[in-house]
Tab-separated table of C-alpha atoms in Angstrom:
chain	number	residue	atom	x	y	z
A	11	UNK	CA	-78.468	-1.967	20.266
A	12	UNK	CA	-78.257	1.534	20.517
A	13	UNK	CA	-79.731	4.032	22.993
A	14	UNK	CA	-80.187	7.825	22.871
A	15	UNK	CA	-81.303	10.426	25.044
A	16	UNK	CA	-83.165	13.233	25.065
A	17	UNK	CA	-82.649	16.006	27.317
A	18	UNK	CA	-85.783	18.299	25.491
A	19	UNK	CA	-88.173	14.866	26.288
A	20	UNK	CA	-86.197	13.257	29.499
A	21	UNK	CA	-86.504	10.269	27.233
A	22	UNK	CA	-84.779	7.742	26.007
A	23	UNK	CA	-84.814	5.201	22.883
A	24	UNK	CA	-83.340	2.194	22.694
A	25	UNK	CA	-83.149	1.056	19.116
A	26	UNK	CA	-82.711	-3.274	18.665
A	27	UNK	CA	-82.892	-3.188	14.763
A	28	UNK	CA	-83.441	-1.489	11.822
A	29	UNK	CA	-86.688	-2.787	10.866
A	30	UNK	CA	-89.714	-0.150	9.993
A	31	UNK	CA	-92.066	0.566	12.397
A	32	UNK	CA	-95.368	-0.949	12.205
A	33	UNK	CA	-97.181	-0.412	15.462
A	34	UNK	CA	-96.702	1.276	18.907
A	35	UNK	CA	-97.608	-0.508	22.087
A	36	UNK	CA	-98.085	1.344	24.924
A	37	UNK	CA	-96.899	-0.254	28.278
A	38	UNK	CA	-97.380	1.539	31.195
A	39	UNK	CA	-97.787	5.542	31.153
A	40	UNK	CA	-94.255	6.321	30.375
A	41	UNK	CA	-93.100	3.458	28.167
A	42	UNK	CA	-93.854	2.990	24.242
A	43	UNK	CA	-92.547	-0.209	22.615
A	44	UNK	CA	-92.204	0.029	18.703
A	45	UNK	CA	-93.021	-3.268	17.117
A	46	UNK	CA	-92.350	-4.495	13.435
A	47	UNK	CA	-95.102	-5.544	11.326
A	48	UNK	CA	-94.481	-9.186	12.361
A	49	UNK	CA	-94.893	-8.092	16.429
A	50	UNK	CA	-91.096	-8.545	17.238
A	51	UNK	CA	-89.368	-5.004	19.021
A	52	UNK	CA	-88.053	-2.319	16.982
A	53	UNK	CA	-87.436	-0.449	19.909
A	54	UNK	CA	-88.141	0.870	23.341
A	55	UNK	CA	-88.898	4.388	24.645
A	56	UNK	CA	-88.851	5.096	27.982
A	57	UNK	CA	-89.633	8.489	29.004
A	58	UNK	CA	-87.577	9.654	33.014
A	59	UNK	CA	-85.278	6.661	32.623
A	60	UNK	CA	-84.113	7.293	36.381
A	61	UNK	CA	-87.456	5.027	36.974
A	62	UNK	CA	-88.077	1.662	37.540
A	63	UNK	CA	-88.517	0.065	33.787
A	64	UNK	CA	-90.859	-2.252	32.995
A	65	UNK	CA	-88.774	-4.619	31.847
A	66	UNK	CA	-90.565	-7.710	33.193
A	67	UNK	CA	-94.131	-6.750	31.442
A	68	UNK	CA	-92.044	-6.209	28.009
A	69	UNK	CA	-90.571	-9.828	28.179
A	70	UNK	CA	-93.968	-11.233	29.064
A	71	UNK	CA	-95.567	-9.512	26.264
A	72	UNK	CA	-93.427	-9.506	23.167
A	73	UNK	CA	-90.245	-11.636	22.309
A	74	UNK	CA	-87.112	-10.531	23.505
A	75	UNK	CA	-83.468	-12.067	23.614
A	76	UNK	CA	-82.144	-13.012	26.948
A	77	UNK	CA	-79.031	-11.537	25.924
A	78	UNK	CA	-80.451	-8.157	25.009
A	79	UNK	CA	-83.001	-8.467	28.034
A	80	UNK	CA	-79.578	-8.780	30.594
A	81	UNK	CA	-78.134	-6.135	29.117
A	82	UNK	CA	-80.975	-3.148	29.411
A	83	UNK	CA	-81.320	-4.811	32.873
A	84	UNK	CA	-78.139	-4.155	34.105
A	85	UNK	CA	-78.372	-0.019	31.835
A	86	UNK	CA	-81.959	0.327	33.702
A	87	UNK	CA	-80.467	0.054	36.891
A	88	UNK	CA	-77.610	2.003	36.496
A	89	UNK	CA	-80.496	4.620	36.151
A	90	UNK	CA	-78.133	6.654	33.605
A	91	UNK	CA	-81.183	9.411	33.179
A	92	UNK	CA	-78.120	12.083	33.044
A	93	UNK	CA	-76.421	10.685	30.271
A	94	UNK	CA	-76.784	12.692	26.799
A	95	UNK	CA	-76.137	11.994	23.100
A	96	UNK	CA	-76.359	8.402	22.012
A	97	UNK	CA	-74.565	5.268	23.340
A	98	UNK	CA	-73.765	2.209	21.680
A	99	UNK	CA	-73.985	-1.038	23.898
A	100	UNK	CA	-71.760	-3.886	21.836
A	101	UNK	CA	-73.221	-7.358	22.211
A	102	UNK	CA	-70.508	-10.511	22.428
């Protein structure tokens, strides 16, 4: 998983895997969720990340691992809007 933010957008993207992008799901005004062409995440965008995600909704809606889920959980609510440049979150 990696994330990156943009200062220019206040947005950031949280990439799960390398897979092309097939589709773009939009899931609440300030939250885009980039699907592959079999419907599993690609990755998330979540524009002013200082917000309450809706992280709930996504794991309703599409397939996502618990693991993965947990872990943008505990990022979300750090609310680390004011970080720049990309971090990499390790999975064990």
């Amino acid at each position: 998983m990696k994330l990156q933010f943009s200062d220019a957008s206040e947005a950031l993207y949280i990439k799960l895997t390398d897979e092309p992008v097939s589709r773009t799901a939009e899931v609440d005004s300030g939250t885009l969720v980039d699907l592959d062409r079999l419907g599993r995440i690609v990755g998330i965008e979540v524009v002013r990340p200082n917000r309450t995600w809706p992280l709930a909704e996504i794991a309703a809606e599409y397939s996502i691992d618990s693991h993965v889920k947990h872990m943008l959980e505990l990022y979300s609510d750090r609310q680390a809007a004011s970080s720049t440049g990309a971090v990499e979150l390790i999975a064990s």
